[in-house]
Short mmCIF file of C-alpha atoms in Angstrom, two decimals:
data_model
loop_
_atom_site.label_atom_id
_atom_site.label_comp_id
_atom_site.label_asym_id
_atom_site.label_seq_id
_atom_site.Cartn_x
_atom_site.Cartn_y
_atom_site.Cartn_z
CA UNK A 151 -6.44 18.62 21.98
CA UNK A 152 -8.53 19.31 18.88
CA UNK A 153 -6.57 20.02 15.69
CA UNK A 154 -9.05 22.84 14.91
CA UNK A 155 -7.38 24.84 17.70
CA UNK A 156 -4.08 24.54 15.86
CA UNK A 157 -5.69 25.53 12.57
CA UNK A 158 -7.39 28.55 14.13
CA UNK A 159 -4.09 29.59 15.73
CA UNK A 160 -2.38 29.44 12.34
CA UNK A 161 -5.14 31.55 10.83
CA UNK A 162 -4.85 34.12 13.60
CA UNK A 163 -1.07 34.39 13.27
CA UNK A 164 -0.86 34.47 9.49
CA UNK A 165 -4.26 35.54 8.15
CA UNK A 166 -2.97 36.34 4.69
CA UNK A 167 -1.29 33.00 4.21
CA UNK A 168 -3.28 30.84 6.60
CA UNK A 169 -4.86 28.65 3.93
CA UNK A 170 -1.50 28.02 2.29
CA UNK A 171 0.12 27.13 5.63
CA UNK A 172 -2.70 24.74 6.52
CA UNK A 173 -2.56 23.09 3.10
CA UNK A 174 1.21 22.66 3.37
CA UNK A 175 0.84 21.14 6.85
CA UNK A 176 -1.79 18.71 5.60
CA UNK A 177 0.45 17.78 2.65
CA UNK A 178 3.65 17.15 4.64
CA UNK A 179 4.33 13.58 5.75
CA UNK A 180 6.60 14.61 8.63
CA UNK A 181 4.20 17.26 9.95
CA UNK A 182 1.40 14.68 9.97
CA UNK A 183 3.59 12.22 11.88
CA UNK A 184 4.60 14.90 14.40
CA UNK A 185 0.97 15.85 15.05
CA UNK A 186 0.09 12.20 15.61
CA UNK A 187 2.94 11.78 18.14
CA UNK A 188 1.67 14.85 20.01
CA UNK A 189 -1.68 13.13 20.41
CA UNK A 190 -3.52 15.60 18.21
CA UNK A 191 -6.58 14.51 16.30
CA UNK A 192 -5.65 13.27 12.86
CA UNK A 193 -6.08 15.82 10.08
CA UNK A 194 -8.63 14.56 7.58
CA UNK A 195 -7.09 14.92 4.12
CA UNK A 196 -8.94 16.99 1.61
CA UNK A 197 -9.46 16.09 -2.03
CA UNK A 198 -6.02 17.34 -3.07
CA UNK A 199 -3.60 14.75 -4.47
CA UNK A 200 -0.68 16.02 -2.33
CA UNK A 201 -2.67 15.65 0.89
CA UNK A 202 -3.84 12.13 0.10
CA UNK A 203 -0.34 11.11 -1.03
CA UNK A 204 1.31 12.41 2.19
CA UNK A 205 -1.22 10.65 4.43
CA UNK A 206 -0.76 7.43 2.45
CA UNK A 207 3.01 7.66 3.06
CA UNK A 208 2.35 7.95 6.80
CA UNK A 209 0.30 4.73 6.77
CA UNK A 210 2.73 2.78 4.59
CA UNK A 211 5.94 0.80 5.20
CA UNK A 212 8.65 -0.54 4.77
CA UNK A 213 11.14 2.33 4.84
CA UNK A 214 13.03 1.18 1.75
CA UNK A 215 9.93 1.56 -0.43
CA UNK A 216 9.01 4.85 1.26
CA UNK A 217 12.36 6.29 0.23
CA UNK A 218 11.44 5.50 -3.37
CA UNK A 219 7.90 6.89 -3.10
CA UNK A 220 9.15 10.16 -1.57
CA UNK A 221 11.16 11.00 -4.70
CA UNK A 222 9.65 13.79 -6.74
CA UNK A 223 9.93 11.95 -10.05
CA UNK A 224 8.27 8.83 -8.58
CA UNK A 225 5.48 10.93 -7.08
CA UNK A 226 4.88 12.54 -10.48
CA UNK A 227 5.00 9.16 -12.21
CA UNK A 228 2.48 7.80 -9.70
CA UNK A 229 0.14 10.73 -10.38
CA UNK A 230 0.34 10.21 -14.14
CA UNK A 231 -0.23 6.47 -13.79
CA UNK A 232 -3.10 6.98 -11.39
CA UNK A 233 -5.08 9.29 -13.66
CA UNK A 234 -4.16 7.39 -16.83
CA UNK A 235 -6.74 5.19 -18.53
CA UNK A 236 -4.16 2.68 -19.81
CA UNK A 237 -1.29 0.58 -18.45
CA UNK A 238 1.53 2.40 -20.23
CA UNK A 239 2.14 4.82 -17.37
CA UNK A 240 2.08 1.97 -14.83
CA UNK A 241 4.70 0.15 -16.89
CA UNK A 242 6.89 3.27 -16.77
CA UNK A 243 6.47 3.43 -12.99
CA UNK A 244 7.21 -0.31 -12.74
CA UNK A 245 10.46 0.16 -14.67
CA UNK A 246 11.50 3.00 -12.35
CA UNK A 247 10.80 0.82 -9.30
CA UNK A 248 12.78 -2.10 -10.70
CA UNK A 249 15.73 0.21 -11.40
CA UNK A 250 15.72 0.89 -7.65
CA UNK A 251 15.54 -2.88 -6.95
CA UNK A 252 12.05 -2.47 -5.44
CA UNK A 253 9.42 -5.19 -5.91
CA UNK A 254 6.57 -3.52 -7.82
CA UNK A 255 4.07 -5.43 -5.67
CA UNK A 256 5.02 -3.04 -2.86
CA UNK A 257 4.17 -0.05 -5.04
CA UNK A 258 0.84 -1.66 -5.85
CA UNK A 259 0.27 -2.07 -2.10
CA UNK A 260 0.89 1.67 -1.70
CA UNK A 261 -1.68 2.32 -4.43
CA UNK A 262 -4.25 0.39 -2.36
CA UNK A 263 -3.45 2.50 0.70
CA UNK A 264 -3.64 5.66 -1.43
CA UNK A 265 -7.12 4.64 -2.60
CA UNK A 266 -8.19 3.88 0.97
CA UNK A 267 -6.99 7.29 2.20
CA UNK A 268 -8.62 9.04 -0.75
CA UNK A 269 -11.93 7.34 -0.06
CA UNK A 270 -11.81 8.38 3.60
CA UNK A 271 -10.83 11.93 2.73
CA UNK A 272 -13.69 12.64 0.34
CA UNK A 273 -16.94 13.92 1.77
CA UNK A 274 -19.81 12.24 -0.07
CA UNK A 275 -21.39 15.66 -0.56
CA UNK A 276 -18.21 17.13 -2.00
CA UNK A 277 -17.62 17.18 -5.74
CA UNK A 278 -14.01 16.38 -6.63
CA UNK A 279 -12.59 18.96 -8.94
CA UNK A 280 -10.83 16.39 -11.08
CA UNK A 281 -13.42 13.98 -12.52
CA UNK A 282 -10.63 11.66 -13.68
CA UNK A 283 -9.59 10.98 -10.10
CA UNK A 284 -13.16 10.22 -9.13
CA UNK A 285 -13.49 7.74 -11.98
CA UNK A 286 -10.14 6.12 -11.13
CA UNK A 287 -11.16 5.72 -7.50
CA UNK A 288 -14.37 4.04 -8.56
CA UNK A 289 -12.71 1.74 -11.09
CA UNK A 290 -9.77 0.73 -8.90
CA UNK A 291 -11.93 0.22 -5.80
CA UNK A 292 -14.29 -2.02 -7.74
CA UNK A 293 -11.33 -3.97 -9.15
CA UNK A 294 -9.89 -4.43 -5.67
CA UNK A 295 -13.30 -5.60 -4.38
CA UNK A 296 -13.41 -8.23 -7.12
CA UNK A 297 -9.88 -9.36 -6.22
CA UNK A 298 -10.89 -9.74 -2.59
CA UNK A 299 -13.82 -11.90 -3.62
CA UNK A 300 -11.46 -14.13 -5.60
CA UNK A 301 -8.80 -14.45 -2.90
CA UNK A 302 -10.63 -16.83 -0.53
CA UNK A 303 -11.37 -19.15 -3.46
CA UNK A 304 -7.77 -19.09 -4.66
CA UNK A 305 -6.40 -19.55 -1.16
CA UNK A 306 -8.68 -22.54 -0.63
CA UNK A 307 -6.87 -24.27 -3.49
CA UNK A 308 -3.64 -24.38 -1.49
CA UNK A 309 -3.25 -27.51 0.65
CA UNK A 310 -4.22 -26.96 4.27
CA UNK A 311 -0.87 -28.30 5.50
CA UNK A 312 0.97 -25.42 3.76
CA UNK A 313 -1.31 -22.45 4.44
CA UNK A 314 0.25 -21.58 7.81
CA UNK A 315 3.75 -21.96 6.39
CA UNK A 316 3.02 -19.69 3.41
CA UNK A 317 1.49 -17.05 5.67
CA UNK A 318 4.42 -17.19 8.09
CA UNK A 319 7.11 -17.03 5.40
CA UNK A 320 5.50 -14.12 3.54
CA UNK A 321 4.30 -11.84 6.36
CA UNK A 322 7.73 -10.20 6.78
CA UNK A 323 9.07 -10.95 3.31
CA UNK A 324 11.24 -8.29 1.71
CA UNK A 325 13.80 -8.01 -1.06
CA UNK A 326 14.75 -10.88 -3.42
CA UNK A 327 13.77 -8.72 -6.39
CA UNK A 328 16.78 -10.02 -8.33
CA UNK A 329 15.48 -13.58 -7.98
CA UNK A 330 12.03 -12.72 -9.31
CA UNK A 331 13.51 -10.60 -12.09
CA UNK A 332 15.61 -13.54 -13.23
CA UNK A 333 12.67 -15.93 -13.03
CA UNK A 334 10.44 -13.49 -14.97
CA UNK A 335 13.16 -13.29 -17.59
CA UNK A 336 13.20 -17.10 -17.73
CA UNK A 337 9.41 -17.16 -18.23
CA UNK A 338 9.60 -14.63 -21.05
CA UNK A 339 12.48 -16.31 -22.89
CA UNK A 340 11.44 -19.96 -22.69
CA UNK A 341 8.13 -21.66 -23.52
CA UNK A 342 8.50 -24.12 -20.60
CA UNK A 343 11.17 -25.49 -18.26
CA UNK A 344 12.72 -25.94 -14.83
CA UNK A 345 14.11 -23.04 -12.78
CA UNK A 346 16.02 -23.97 -9.60
CA UNK A 347 17.00 -21.65 -6.74
CA UNK A 348 20.00 -23.05 -4.85
CA UNK A 349 21.27 -21.91 -1.47
CA UNK A 350 22.64 -22.95 1.88
CA UNK A 351 20.47 -23.59 4.94
CA UNK A 352 18.76 -20.42 6.14
CA UNK A 353 19.31 -18.33 2.99
CA UNK A 354 15.58 -17.85 2.51
CA UNK A 355 14.79 -20.49 -0.11
CA UNK A 356 11.49 -21.47 1.50
CA UNK A 357 10.49 -17.81 1.85
CA UNK A 358 11.22 -17.29 -1.86
CA UNK A 359 9.11 -20.37 -2.63
CA UNK A 360 6.23 -19.13 -0.45
CA UNK A 361 6.32 -15.64 -1.98
CA UNK A 362 6.38 -17.22 -5.44
CA UNK A 363 3.19 -19.12 -4.64
CA UNK A 364 1.42 -15.81 -4.01
CA UNK A 365 3.13 -13.86 -6.78
CA UNK A 366 2.47 -16.39 -9.53
CA UNK A 367 -0.70 -18.00 -8.08
CA UNK A 368 1.26 -21.22 -8.21
CA UNK A 369 0.45 -24.83 -7.44
CA UNK A 370 2.83 -25.79 -4.63
CA UNK A 371 4.44 -28.45 -2.49
CA UNK A 372 6.83 -27.90 0.45
CA UNK A 373 8.98 -30.87 1.41
CA UNK A 374 9.19 -30.85 5.21
CA UNK A 375 11.45 -33.59 6.49
CA UNK A 376 10.83 -32.70 10.14
CA UNK A 377 7.09 -33.19 9.61
CA UNK A 378 7.32 -36.32 7.54
CA UNK A 379 6.05 -34.61 4.37
CA UNK A 380 8.85 -35.51 1.99
CA UNK A 381 8.07 -38.57 -0.12
CA UNK A 382 7.30 -38.80 -3.85
CA UNK A 383 3.93 -40.40 -3.09
CA UNK A 384 2.87 -37.47 -0.87
CA UNK A 385 4.11 -34.97 -3.46
CA UNK A 386 2.27 -36.58 -6.36
CA UNK A 387 -0.97 -36.98 -4.44
CA UNK A 388 -0.94 -33.32 -3.39
CA UNK A 389 0.11 -31.82 -6.74
CA UNK A 390 -2.26 -33.96 -8.78
CA UNK A 391 -5.22 -33.12 -6.53
CA UNK A 392 -4.41 -29.40 -6.72
CA UNK A 393 -4.34 -29.57 -10.51
CA UNK A 394 -7.66 -31.45 -10.64
CA UNK A 395 -9.31 -28.96 -8.26
CA UNK A 396 -8.01 -25.77 -9.81
CA UNK A 397 -8.68 -26.66 -13.43
CA UNK A 398 -11.79 -28.77 -12.76
CA UNK A 399 -10.41 -31.76 -14.62
CA UNK A 400 -13.02 -34.45 -15.15
CA UNK A 401 -12.38 -38.21 -14.79
CA UNK A 402 -8.75 -37.50 -13.91
CA UNK A 403 -8.40 -39.16 -10.49
CA UNK A 404 -6.28 -42.00 -11.90
CA UNK A 405 -4.18 -39.88 -14.29
CA UNK A 406 -0.44 -39.51 -13.67
CA UNK A 407 1.29 -36.13 -13.43
CA UNK A 408 2.39 -35.86 -17.11
CA UNK A 409 -1.16 -36.62 -18.27
CA UNK A 410 -2.66 -34.05 -15.93
CA UNK A 411 -0.20 -31.41 -17.13
CA UNK A 412 -1.25 -32.09 -20.72
CA UNK A 413 -4.89 -31.61 -19.75
CA UNK A 414 -4.06 -28.39 -17.92
CA UNK A 415 -2.18 -27.13 -20.98
CA UNK A 416 -5.34 -27.55 -23.05
CA UNK A 417 -7.25 -25.36 -20.57
CA UNK A 418 -4.72 -22.53 -20.39
CA UNK A 419 -5.49 -19.35 -22.32
CA UNK A 420 -2.94 -18.24 -24.92
CA UNK A 421 -1.39 -15.69 -22.53
CA UNK A 422 -1.65 -17.91 -19.46
CA UNK A 423 1.10 -19.88 -17.70
CA UNK A 424 1.16 -22.40 -14.89
CA UNK A 425 3.95 -22.23 -12.32
CA UNK A 426 4.45 -25.17 -9.94
CA UNK A 427 6.60 -24.39 -6.89
CA UNK A 428 8.41 -27.26 -5.14
CA UNK A 429 10.51 -26.39 -2.09
CA UNK A 430 13.44 -28.24 -0.47
CA UNK A 431 14.32 -31.00 -2.91
CA UNK A 432 17.24 -31.83 -0.60
CA UNK A 433 14.76 -33.01 2.06
CA UNK A 434 13.08 -35.56 -0.21
CA UNK A 435 13.17 -39.15 1.04
CA UNK A 436 13.36 -41.31 -2.06
CA UNK A 437 15.43 -44.49 -2.52
CA UNK A 438 16.50 -45.68 -5.94
CA UNK A 439 17.76 -43.77 -8.94
CA UNK A 440 14.53 -42.56 -10.53
CA UNK A 441 13.97 -38.89 -11.27
CA UNK A 442 13.55 -36.95 -8.03
CA UNK A 443 9.86 -36.89 -7.03
CA UNK A 444 9.25 -38.58 -10.39
CA UNK A 445 9.25 -35.12 -12.00
CA UNK A 446 8.48 -35.29 -15.74
CA UNK A 447 11.43 -35.21 -18.13
CA UNK A 448 9.22 -33.44 -20.67
CA UNK A 449 6.77 -30.62 -20.02
CA UNK A 450 3.87 -29.24 -22.06
CA UNK A 451 4.06 -25.65 -23.32
CA UNK A 452 3.56 -22.88 -20.73
CA UNK A 453 4.24 -25.20 -17.78
CA UNK A 454 7.11 -24.17 -15.49
CA UNK A 455 8.58 -25.64 -12.32
CA UNK A 456 10.25 -23.35 -9.76
CA UNK A 457 12.36 -25.57 -7.47
CA UNK A 458 14.54 -24.87 -4.44
CA UNK A 459 17.28 -26.97 -2.86
CA UNK A 460 20.61 -26.89 -1.07
CA UNK A 461 23.87 -27.34 -2.94
CA UNK A 462 25.10 -30.83 -3.74
CA UNK A 463 27.84 -32.44 -5.80
CA UNK A 464 27.19 -32.82 -9.52
CA UNK A 465 27.34 -36.61 -9.26
CA UNK A 466 24.43 -36.48 -6.79
CA UNK A 467 22.09 -34.82 -9.28
CA UNK A 468 18.65 -36.42 -9.28
CA UNK A 469 16.72 -34.16 -11.67
CA UNK A 470 17.00 -35.44 -15.23
CA UNK A 471 15.13 -33.41 -17.81
CA UNK A 472 15.08 -32.79 -21.52
CA UNK A 473 13.70 -29.29 -20.97
CA UNK A 474 15.51 -26.01 -20.38
CA UNK A 475 16.96 -26.03 -16.87
CA UNK A 476 18.16 -22.78 -15.28
CA UNK A 477 20.04 -22.59 -11.98
CA UNK A 478 20.21 -19.52 -9.73
CA UNK A 479 22.76 -20.20 -7.00
CA UNK A 480 22.35 -17.69 -4.16
CA UNK A 481 25.82 -18.57 -2.87
CA UNK A 482 27.54 -17.28 -6.02
CA UNK A 483 29.78 -14.23 -5.68
CA UNK A 484 27.73 -12.19 -8.14
CA UNK A 485 24.68 -12.31 -5.83
CA UNK A 486 26.55 -11.37 -2.64
CA UNK A 487 25.74 -7.66 -2.94
CA UNK A 488 22.02 -8.37 -3.47
CA UNK A 489 21.92 -10.88 -0.61
CA UNK A 490 23.53 -8.37 1.74
CA UNK A 491 21.14 -5.62 0.63
CA UNK A 492 18.11 -7.84 1.30
CA UNK A 493 19.44 -8.89 4.71
CA UNK A 494 19.95 -5.25 5.72
CA UNK A 495 16.47 -4.36 4.50
CA UNK A 496 15.06 -7.20 6.61
CA UNK A 497 16.90 -5.95 9.72
CA UNK A 498 15.77 -2.37 9.10
CA UNK A 499 12.14 -3.46 8.67
CA UNK A 500 12.35 -5.49 11.89
CA UNK A 501 13.71 -2.52 13.87
CA UNK A 502 10.99 -0.22 12.56
CA UNK A 503 8.15 -2.67 13.15
CA UNK A 504 6.00 -0.83 15.71
CA UNK A 505 5.26 -1.65 18.47
CA UNK A 506 6.17 -5.34 18.49
CA UNK A 507 9.94 -4.90 18.51
CA UNK A 508 10.37 -2.00 20.92
CA UNK A 509 12.73 -4.21 22.93
CA UNK A 510 15.21 -4.24 20.07
CA UNK A 511 15.13 -0.45 19.77
CA UNK A 512 15.66 -0.15 23.52
CA UNK A 513 18.62 -2.57 23.35
CA UNK A 514 20.23 -0.48 20.59
CA UNK A 515 19.56 2.85 22.32
CA UNK A 516 20.86 1.62 25.69
CA UNK A 517 24.23 0.85 24.09
CA UNK A 518 24.18 4.16 22.16
CA UNK A 519 24.51 2.36 18.84
CA UNK A 520 23.48 4.13 15.65
CA UNK A 521 20.90 1.96 13.80
CA UNK A 522 22.88 1.94 10.50
CA UNK A 523 25.93 0.59 12.35
CA UNK A 524 23.82 -2.04 14.12
CA UNK A 525 22.32 -3.12 10.79
CA UNK A 526 25.75 -3.40 9.18
CA UNK A 527 27.29 -5.39 12.04
CA UNK A 528 24.39 -7.82 12.41
CA UNK A 529 24.32 -8.34 8.64
CA UNK A 530 28.00 -9.31 8.80
CA UNK A 531 27.42 -11.68 11.72
CA UNK A 532 24.54 -13.33 9.87
CA UNK A 533 26.66 -14.01 6.78
CA UNK A 534 23.53 -13.21 4.76
CA UNK A 535 21.55 -15.90 6.55
CA UNK A 536 17.88 -15.08 7.15
CA UNK A 537 17.36 -17.95 9.59
CA UNK A 538 20.03 -16.36 11.82
CA UNK A 539 18.04 -13.12 11.78
CA UNK A 540 14.78 -15.02 12.37
CA UNK A 541 16.21 -16.29 15.68
CA UNK A 542 18.59 -13.56 16.86
CA UNK A 543 16.52 -10.38 16.32
CA UNK A 544 13.47 -11.59 18.30
CA UNK A 545 15.81 -12.91 21.02
CA UNK A 546 17.33 -9.44 21.44
CA UNK A 547 13.86 -7.85 21.42
CA UNK A 548 12.67 -10.28 24.10
CA UNK A 549 15.62 -9.53 26.42
CA UNK A 550 17.78 -12.62 25.93
CA UNK A 551 20.99 -10.61 25.39
CA UNK A 552 20.77 -7.89 28.04
CA UNK A 553 24.28 -8.70 29.34
CA UNK A 554 25.94 -8.82 25.93
CA UNK A 555 27.38 -6.11 23.71
CA UNK A 556 26.93 -5.92 19.96
CA UNK A 557 30.35 -7.51 19.48
CA UNK A 558 29.38 -10.45 21.73
CA UNK A 559 26.33 -11.48 19.72
CA UNK A 560 26.74 -14.96 18.17
CA UNK A 561 28.42 -15.37 14.82
CA UNK A 562 26.59 -17.28 12.06
CA UNK A 563 23.56 -19.55 12.44
CA UNK A 564 25.56 -22.45 13.88
CA UNK A 565 27.05 -20.05 16.41
CA UNK A 566 23.56 -19.09 17.54
CA UNK A 567 22.56 -22.73 17.98
CA UNK A 568 25.76 -23.44 19.91
CA UNK A 569 25.29 -20.44 22.20
CA UNK A 570 21.75 -21.52 23.07
CA UNK A 571 22.99 -25.08 23.64
CA UNK A 572 25.53 -23.78 26.18
CA UNK A 573 22.97 -21.51 27.86
CA UNK A 574 20.78 -24.57 28.41
CA UNK A 575 23.85 -26.42 29.81
CA UNK A 576 23.12 -29.34 27.53
CA UNK A 577 26.66 -30.75 27.80
CA UNK A 578 26.26 -31.53 31.49
CA UNK A 579 25.38 -35.11 32.57
CA UNK A 580 22.18 -34.07 34.36
CA UNK A 581 20.78 -32.72 31.07
CA UNK A 582 21.16 -36.13 29.43
CA UNK A 583 17.46 -36.99 29.15
CA UNK A 584 16.66 -33.42 28.05
CA UNK A 585 18.87 -33.99 25.02
CA UNK A 586 17.18 -37.35 24.37
CA UNK A 587 13.86 -35.51 23.98
CA UNK A 588 15.33 -33.34 21.21
CA UNK A 589 16.89 -36.39 19.57
CA UNK A 590 13.50 -38.12 19.53
CA UNK A 591 12.02 -35.16 17.63
CA UNK A 592 14.80 -35.45 15.04
CA UNK A 593 14.60 -39.22 14.67
CA UNK A 594 10.81 -39.58 14.57
CA UNK A 595 10.81 -37.16 11.64
CA UNK A 596 7.18 -36.08 11.91
CA UNK A 597 4.97 -34.17 14.39
CA UNK A 598 4.68 -36.02 17.69
CA UNK A 599 2.65 -35.36 20.83
CA UNK A 600 4.04 -34.61 24.26
CA UNK A 601 2.38 -37.79 25.54
CA UNK A 602 4.17 -39.91 22.93
CA UNK A 603 7.56 -38.35 23.76
CA UNK A 604 6.95 -39.04 27.45
CA UNK A 605 6.11 -42.69 26.66
CA UNK A 606 9.25 -43.12 24.53
CA UNK A 607 11.66 -41.50 27.00
CA UNK A 608 10.05 -42.73 30.20
CA UNK A 609 9.71 -39.15 31.45
CA UNK A 610 6.75 -37.49 33.13
CA UNK A 611 4.57 -35.71 30.57
CA UNK A 612 4.72 -32.43 32.50
CA UNK A 613 8.54 -32.55 32.53
CA UNK A 614 8.59 -33.17 28.77
CA UNK A 615 6.29 -30.20 28.17
CA UNK A 616 8.50 -27.97 30.32
CA UNK A 617 11.58 -28.91 28.28
CA UNK A 618 9.78 -28.45 24.97
CA UNK A 619 8.70 -24.95 26.04
CA UNK A 620 12.35 -24.05 26.72
CA UNK A 621 13.22 -25.00 23.13
CA UNK A 622 10.00 -23.73 21.56
CA UNK A 623 11.68 -21.17 19.29
CA UNK A 624 13.34 -24.07 17.44
CA UNK A 625 10.16 -26.13 17.18
CA UNK A 626 6.95 -26.04 15.20
CA UNK A 627 3.86 -26.49 17.36
CA UNK A 628 0.54 -27.42 15.81
CA UNK A 629 -2.84 -28.52 17.08
CA UNK A 630 -4.12 -31.97 16.10
CA UNK A 631 -7.39 -33.14 17.63
CA UNK A 632 -7.03 -31.82 20.35
CA UNK A 633 -3.39 -32.33 21.39
CA UNK A 634 -0.39 -30.19 20.56
CA UNK A 635 2.16 -31.85 18.29
CA UNK A 636 5.80 -30.81 17.98
CA UNK A 637 8.44 -31.08 15.26
CA UNK A 638 11.79 -29.44 14.44
CA UNK A 639 11.18 -26.02 12.83
CA UNK A 640 14.14 -25.91 10.47
CA UNK A 641 16.30 -28.68 9.08
CA UNK A 642 19.47 -26.78 9.96
CA UNK A 643 18.70 -27.28 13.66
CA UNK A 644 18.24 -31.02 13.14
CA UNK A 645 21.62 -31.05 11.38
CA UNK A 646 23.14 -29.17 14.32
CA UNK A 647 21.83 -31.73 16.80
CA UNK A 648 23.18 -34.64 14.79
CA UNK A 649 26.64 -33.03 14.78
CA UNK A 650 26.80 -32.27 18.50
CA UNK A 651 29.85 -33.99 20.10
CA UNK A 652 27.76 -35.18 23.08
CA UNK A 653 25.22 -36.73 20.73
CA UNK A 654 27.67 -38.56 18.48
CA UNK A 655 27.04 -42.19 17.62
CA UNK A 656 30.05 -43.31 19.71
CA UNK A 657 28.82 -43.64 23.28
CA UNK A 658 31.24 -42.44 25.97
CA UNK A 659 30.51 -42.16 29.68
CA UNK A 660 27.11 -40.45 29.97
CA UNK A 661 26.99 -39.28 26.39
CA UNK A 662 23.97 -40.09 24.26
CA UNK A 663 24.14 -41.91 20.95
CA UNK A 664 21.54 -42.11 18.22
CA UNK A 665 21.37 -45.89 18.51
CA UNK A 666 19.99 -45.48 22.02
CA UNK A 667 17.34 -43.08 20.75
CA UNK A 668 16.40 -45.52 17.99
CA UNK A 669 16.13 -48.32 20.57
CA UNK A 670 13.83 -46.23 22.77
CA UNK A 671 11.59 -45.42 19.80
CA UNK A 672 11.58 -49.07 18.68
CA UNK A 673 10.76 -50.34 22.19
CA UNK A 674 7.95 -47.81 22.48
CA UNK A 675 6.47 -48.93 19.14
CA UNK A 676 6.72 -52.61 20.17
CA UNK A 677 4.91 -51.88 23.43
CA UNK A 678 2.18 -50.01 21.58
CA UNK A 679 1.72 -52.84 19.09
CA UNK A 680 1.64 -55.39 21.92
CA UNK A 681 -1.03 -53.46 23.77
CA UNK A 682 -3.13 -53.24 20.61
CA UNK A 683 -2.73 -57.00 20.02
CA UNK A 684 -3.65 -57.70 23.65
CA UNK A 685 -6.80 -55.63 23.23
CA UNK A 686 -7.76 -57.65 20.17
CA UNK A 687 -7.23 -60.94 22.04
CA UNK A 688 -9.42 -59.77 24.92
CA UNK A 689 -12.20 -58.80 22.48
CA UNK A 690 -12.11 -62.30 21.06
#
């Protein structure tokens, strides 16, 4: 059906007020959505601000930010900021957004959508009544085009091994405004220093680190124990090379980190800062008592480190610094309300993600559960743990819990691991070698091919692949010339495996111990070395 038929019908019914009715329809977000659901052709917005704004709301998410943007005072503030020639109005709008605990980057994303809709709505032959809007569209579109030209260059400065991780951790990122507000406050109050985000496994520390890389255009390093990227030597090589590349430092290949930071400081403009993000200090493999990752005790002006780690006892502290050190512990009582709010926002965004998660909506509707109640109950079960949500919500959407009620969903992240372990019947004797395969992934501590696992365990390669596919949600799969390599996705799952009663070090009956796994790995390495030596002898 053509929307012109609807418009003509309105005109015929209410000739005196037809134009007003049509304008109101084109300016109403919910009317636009309803027409789209009916399969009607999309109304092309005119040059009116209200029409463009409503259509931009239809194209934008998440819901939490939409609720802010729908407010009359925010809409008026957006209009003033949009037609303003200075940043003062944007600062006012930013303050209003922060009062609502909304990341201003999301408002800026809405501005980009608004510009896109406005550009589509304007006929090139049509003269916009308000010349200011036309000028703003031109200026902001040109600025965005310049940003897009810069982005590939900036992205290329991030190490290849972290690009996929950063993209994955930030694609569904939401909330954590209180963390960034506190870090911004730290940047404004101190000329340099260390800022550490502390939290338990699965609380979103790596996601905060990844978002910080984008937000602050930061140099970065992610310690990944399961992939074997967690030594001081790897960290220093990566960070130093990033600094040399980004700031085009000459004759600096042999400089240590403190020297490079001094050289970077000399290149920074007066208003410029450098943020270096280092994730998962708790996964660092470093013997001895030296400063963790050999981080500098002293920093040049305008150099900041944003670190993340799990909690540990004070006597285990490995970061010694003479600079200002600020700790933000996500597990503290004062952050519980914010953590819960962010978790609920994440669940809400997941439910409303069309059309990927229709299975979750169907699961909720089948049990006649109101979405707000579902969000509240799952948030409680998660205990504010994002890794729990990362696993459980897709599992529901994919049909893994068709026979369970809301009350029967697993409690806490460890509960989810344990439930999956039981579903796979991993405690039974005939699953013994299946468990060995998972243990090998933990013990090897870096990506390993299916062929290598088969060689270590003495299993057929096809059987190993079949088992890995059953546990794929807990694994990271990556292509390496041209084989697929596997590693444990999250350290919390490796910890779970190590603590399983059937995998304890004490061997009983058919139980598996880690010493056996170590022996299998050692024997496999010896055989490989022997075959290489034999090949050398034959060549001679």
